[in-house]
Coordinates of C-alpha atoms and ligand atoms in Angstrom, one line a residue:
M1 CA -87.0 98.2 -140.0
R2 CA -87.7 95.8 -142.8
I3 CA -89.7 92.5 -142.7
D4 CA -89.5 90.1 -145.7
I5 CA -92.4 87.6 -145.7
I6 CA -92.1 84.5 -147.9
S7 CA -95.4 82.9 -148.8
C8 CA -96.8 80.6 -151.5
V9 CA -100.1 82.5 -151.3
P10 CA -98.9 86.1 -151.1
R11 CA -102.2 87.6 -152.0
L12 CA -103.6 86.6 -148.6
L13 CA -101.3 89.2 -147.1
D14 CA -101.8 92.2 -149.4
S15 CA -104.8 93.8 -148.0
Y16 CA -103.7 93.6 -144.4
F17 CA -100.5 95.5 -145.0
D18 CA -102.1 98.0 -147.3
H19 CA -104.3 99.3 -144.5
S20 CA -104.2 99.9 -140.8
I21 CA -101.3 101.1 -138.8
L22 CA -98.9 99.2 -140.9
K23 CA -99.7 101.4 -143.9
R24 CA -98.9 104.4 -141.8
A25 CA -95.6 102.9 -140.7
K26 CA -94.7 102.3 -144.3
D27 CA -95.7 105.8 -145.5
A28 CA -93.7 107.3 -142.6
G29 CA -90.7 105.3 -143.6
L30 CA -90.5 103.6 -140.2
A31 CA -91.2 100.0 -141.3
E32 CA -91.4 98.2 -144.6
V33 CA -93.0 94.8 -145.2
V34 CA -92.1 93.2 -148.5
I35 CA -94.0 90.1 -149.5
H36 CA -92.3 87.5 -151.7
D37 CA -94.1 84.9 -153.8
L38 CA -92.4 81.6 -153.2
R39 CA -93.5 80.4 -156.7
D40 CA -91.2 83.0 -158.2
Y41 CA -88.3 80.9 -156.9
S42 CA -89.6 77.6 -158.4
E43 CA -87.7 76.3 -161.4
N44 CA -90.6 74.1 -162.3
K45 CA -92.6 75.2 -165.4
H46 CA -95.9 75.0 -163.4
R47 CA -94.3 77.1 -160.6
Q48 CA -94.8 74.2 -158.2
V49 CA -93.3 74.6 -154.7
D50 CA -94.8 71.6 -152.9
D51 CA -94.4 67.8 -153.3
Y52 CA -95.6 64.5 -151.8
A53 CA -94.3 63.6 -148.3
F54 CA -91.6 60.9 -148.4
G55 CA -93.0 57.9 -146.6
G56 CA -96.5 58.6 -147.7
G57 CA -99.5 60.0 -145.8
A58 CA -101.9 62.8 -146.5
G59 CA -100.8 66.3 -147.3
M60 CA -98.2 68.1 -149.4
V61 CA -94.9 69.5 -148.1
L62 CA -93.2 72.8 -149.2
G63 CA -89.8 71.8 -150.7
I64 CA -86.4 73.1 -149.7
E65 CA -85.2 74.3 -153.1
P66 CA -87.4 77.3 -153.8
I67 CA -87.2 78.4 -150.1
A68 CA -83.4 78.1 -150.2
R69 CA -83.2 80.2 -153.4
C70 CA -85.5 82.9 -152.0
I71 CA -83.7 83.2 -148.6
R72 CA -80.3 83.3 -150.3
H73 CA -81.5 85.9 -152.7
L74 CA -82.6 88.1 -149.8
Q75 CA -79.4 87.5 -147.9
S76 CA -77.4 88.7 -150.8
F77 CA -78.7 92.2 -150.2
R78 CA -78.6 92.5 -146.4
T79 CA -78.0 90.7 -143.1
Y80 CA -81.0 89.3 -141.3
E81 CA -81.0 89.2 -137.5
E82 CA -83.6 86.4 -137.5
I83 CA -85.1 84.0 -140.1
I84 CA -88.4 83.1 -138.5
Y85 CA -90.6 80.1 -139.3
M86 CA -94.2 80.3 -138.2
T87 CA -95.2 76.9 -136.8
P88 CA -97.5 75.5 -134.2
D89 CA -94.6 73.7 -132.6
G90 CA -92.6 76.9 -132.1
D91 CA -92.2 79.1 -129.0
V92 CA -95.5 80.7 -128.2
F93 CA -95.4 84.4 -129.2
D94 CA -95.7 87.0 -126.5
Q95 CA -95.2 90.7 -125.8
K96 CA -91.6 90.2 -124.7
T97 CA -90.7 88.6 -128.0
A98 CA -92.5 91.4 -129.8
N99 CA -90.5 94.0 -127.9
R100 CA -87.2 92.3 -128.6
L101 CA -88.0 91.8 -132.3
S102 CA -89.1 95.4 -132.7
M103 CA -85.5 96.5 -132.0
T104 CA -84.1 94.5 -135.0
K105 CA -83.5 95.9 -138.4
N106 CA -84.1 93.1 -140.8
L107 CA -86.3 90.0 -140.4
I108 CA -87.4 87.2 -142.7
I109 CA -90.7 85.4 -141.9
L110 CA -91.4 82.2 -143.7
C111 CA -95.0 81.0 -143.9
G112 CA -95.7 77.3 -144.2
H113 CA -98.7 75.7 -145.9
Y114 CA -100.3 72.3 -146.4
K115 CA -98.5 69.8 -144.1
G116 CA -95.6 72.2 -143.4
I117 CA -92.1 72.6 -144.8
D118 CA -89.2 70.1 -145.4
E119 CA -87.5 69.7 -142.1
R120 CA -84.1 70.5 -143.6
V121 CA -85.2 74.1 -144.1
R122 CA -85.5 74.4 -140.4
Q123 CA -82.1 72.8 -139.8
V124 CA -80.3 74.9 -142.3
F125 CA -81.9 78.3 -142.5
I126 CA -84.3 79.0 -139.6
T127 CA -83.0 80.8 -136.5
K128 CA -86.3 81.1 -134.7
E129 CA -89.6 79.2 -134.7
I130 CA -92.8 81.0 -133.5
S131 CA -96.3 79.8 -132.8
I132 CA -99.2 82.1 -132.2
G133 CA -101.1 79.6 -130.1
D134 CA -102.1 76.0 -129.5
Y135 CA -104.3 75.6 -132.6
V136 CA -103.6 74.8 -136.2
L137 CA -104.3 77.1 -139.1
S138 CA -104.0 76.3 -142.8
G139 CA -101.1 78.6 -143.4
G140 CA -98.5 80.8 -141.8
E141 CA -99.8 84.0 -143.4
L142 CA -102.2 85.1 -140.6
P143 CA -99.6 84.2 -138.0
A144 CA -97.0 86.3 -139.9
A145 CA -99.4 89.2 -140.1
V146 CA -100.2 88.9 -136.4
I147 CA -96.5 89.0 -135.3
S148 CA -95.7 91.8 -137.8
D149 CA -98.5 93.9 -136.4
A150 CA -97.4 93.4 -132.8
I151 CA -93.8 94.2 -133.7
I152 CA -94.3 97.2 -135.9
R153 CA -96.7 99.0 -133.6
L154 CA -93.9 99.1 -131.0
I155 CA -91.5 101.0 -133.2
P156 CA -91.3 104.6 -131.9
G157 CA -93.4 107.0 -134.1
V158 CA -95.7 104.3 -135.5
L159 CA -98.5 104.9 -133.0
N160 CA -99.8 108.5 -132.9
D161 CA -99.4 108.9 -129.1
E162 CA -95.9 107.7 -128.5
T163 CA -96.7 106.4 -125.0
S164 CA -99.7 104.5 -126.1
A165 CA -98.0 101.1 -126.7
L166 CA -96.5 101.4 -123.2
T167 CA -99.8 101.4 -121.5
D168 CA -101.2 98.4 -123.4
S169 CA -101.7 95.0 -121.8
F170 CA -98.6 92.9 -121.0
Q171 CA -96.1 95.7 -120.9
D172 CA -95.0 95.5 -117.2
N173 CA -96.9 92.2 -116.9
L174 CA -100.2 94.0 -116.3
L175 CA -103.4 93.9 -118.2
A176 CA -104.7 97.3 -119.4
P177 CA -107.3 99.2 -117.2
P178 CA -110.9 99.7 -118.5
V179 CA -111.4 102.7 -120.9
Y180 CA -114.4 104.8 -121.6
T181 CA -115.5 107.5 -124.0
R182 CA -118.6 109.8 -124.4
P183 CA -121.4 109.8 -123.3
A184 CA -120.6 110.0 -119.6
Q185 CA -123.8 108.3 -118.9
F186 CA -125.5 105.5 -121.0
E187 CA -128.9 104.2 -119.8
G188 CA -128.0 105.0 -116.3
I189 CA -124.5 103.4 -116.4
K190 CA -122.0 106.0 -115.4
V191 CA -118.3 106.4 -116.2
P192 CA -116.3 106.2 -112.9
D193 CA -116.2 109.7 -111.4
V194 CA -112.5 109.9 -111.1
L195 CA -112.0 109.8 -114.8
L196 CA -114.1 113.0 -115.1
S197 CA -112.3 114.7 -112.2
G198 CA -109.4 116.1 -114.3
H199 CA -107.1 115.2 -111.5
E200 CA -104.2 113.5 -113.2
K201 CA -102.5 111.9 -110.2
K202 CA -105.8 110.4 -109.0
I203 CA -106.6 109.1 -112.5
N204 CA -103.2 107.5 -112.9
D205 CA -103.5 105.9 -109.4
W206 CA -107.0 104.6 -110.3
R207 CA -105.7 103.1 -113.6
L208 CA -102.9 101.3 -111.9
E209 CA -105.2 100.0 -109.2
Q210 CA -107.6 98.7 -111.9
S211 CA -104.8 97.2 -113.9
I212 CA -103.6 95.2 -110.9
K213 CA -107.1 94.2 -109.9
R214 CA -107.9 93.0 -113.5
T215 CA -104.6 91.1 -113.7
Q216 CA -105.2 89.4 -110.3
E217 CA -108.7 88.4 -111.5
R218 CA -108.0 87.3 -115.0
R219 CA -104.3 86.5 -115.3
P220 CA -102.7 85.9 -111.9
D221 CA -100.0 84.0 -113.7
L222 CA -98.6 87.3 -115.0
L223 CA -98.0 88.6 -111.4
K224 CA -95.6 85.8 -110.5
Ligands
SAH301 N1 -98.6 69.6 -139.9 C1 -98.3 70.8 -139.1 C2 -99.3 71.9 -139.3 C3 -99.2 72.5 -140.6 S1 -100.3 73.8 -140.8 C4 -98.4 70.4 -137.6 O1 -99.2 69.5 -137.2 O2 -97.6 71.0 -136.8 C5 -99.7 74.7 -142.2 C6 -98.8 75.9 -141.8 O3 -99.6 76.9 -141.1 C7 -97.6 75.6 -140.9 O4 -96.5 75.2 -141.7 C8 -97.4 77.0 -140.3 O5 -96.6 77.8 -141.1 C9 -98.8 77.6 -140.2 N2 -99.4 77.5 -138.9 C10 -100.5 76.8 -138.6 N3 -100.8 77.0 -137.3 C11 -99.9 77.8 -136.8 C12 -99.8 78.4 -135.5 N4 -100.5 78.1 -134.4 N5 -98.7 79.3 -135.3 C13 -97.9 79.6 -136.3 N6 -98.0 79.1 -137.6 C14 -99.0 78.2 -137.8

């Protein structure tokens, strides 16, 4: 899988993708994230990519021309299943969307900045608009990193234990059960006996029971 991220502050993204699970995915040839500097597609001598909003008001707007050039350049090499714009008014991202996007081959993610992007980019190029929650950030870079992480860790082989992503929260609409590690006792607080029993069926039953209980308590909406 390949994800192309378009940003006017690409350096915000470097360190994230050079570490963590995403680096492993890249080294193993399972997923590649390529970051593009929108300013490379500006024809302005100051490499400007934003301009004043028509009609006035505070805040600059990313213009359509550099974005169009960048997207068309990428499309000349391969076909993209989705061209995603990160935006607070998009569909709120969830595990189902992560699952679906993890099965695609090529994605573009466009990060906005300032007041946002010229509306015509959304009309002409964007096939999917995603929000990471009901709050406003200064740029689409963190949101792009958030969804890339959620997508890439689902690709088979990226996580060490292949089944590990399947037992995370939201797969099967359940929250994950509690987990423990050594020591078995800390200041009198003990790990549940069943986890030390070595009895696989009992452990699995306990985990499922705890998942259901936790989901009922914290997120009953998921059980509907
Ligand atoms: N004026 C816009 C917000 C612009 S914030 C509005 O009120 O809707 C600048 C950029 O940050 C956006 O273009 C978008 O790419 C990104 N961004 C901010 N909050 C986001 C969120 N919750 N989810 C996804 N992207 C977000």
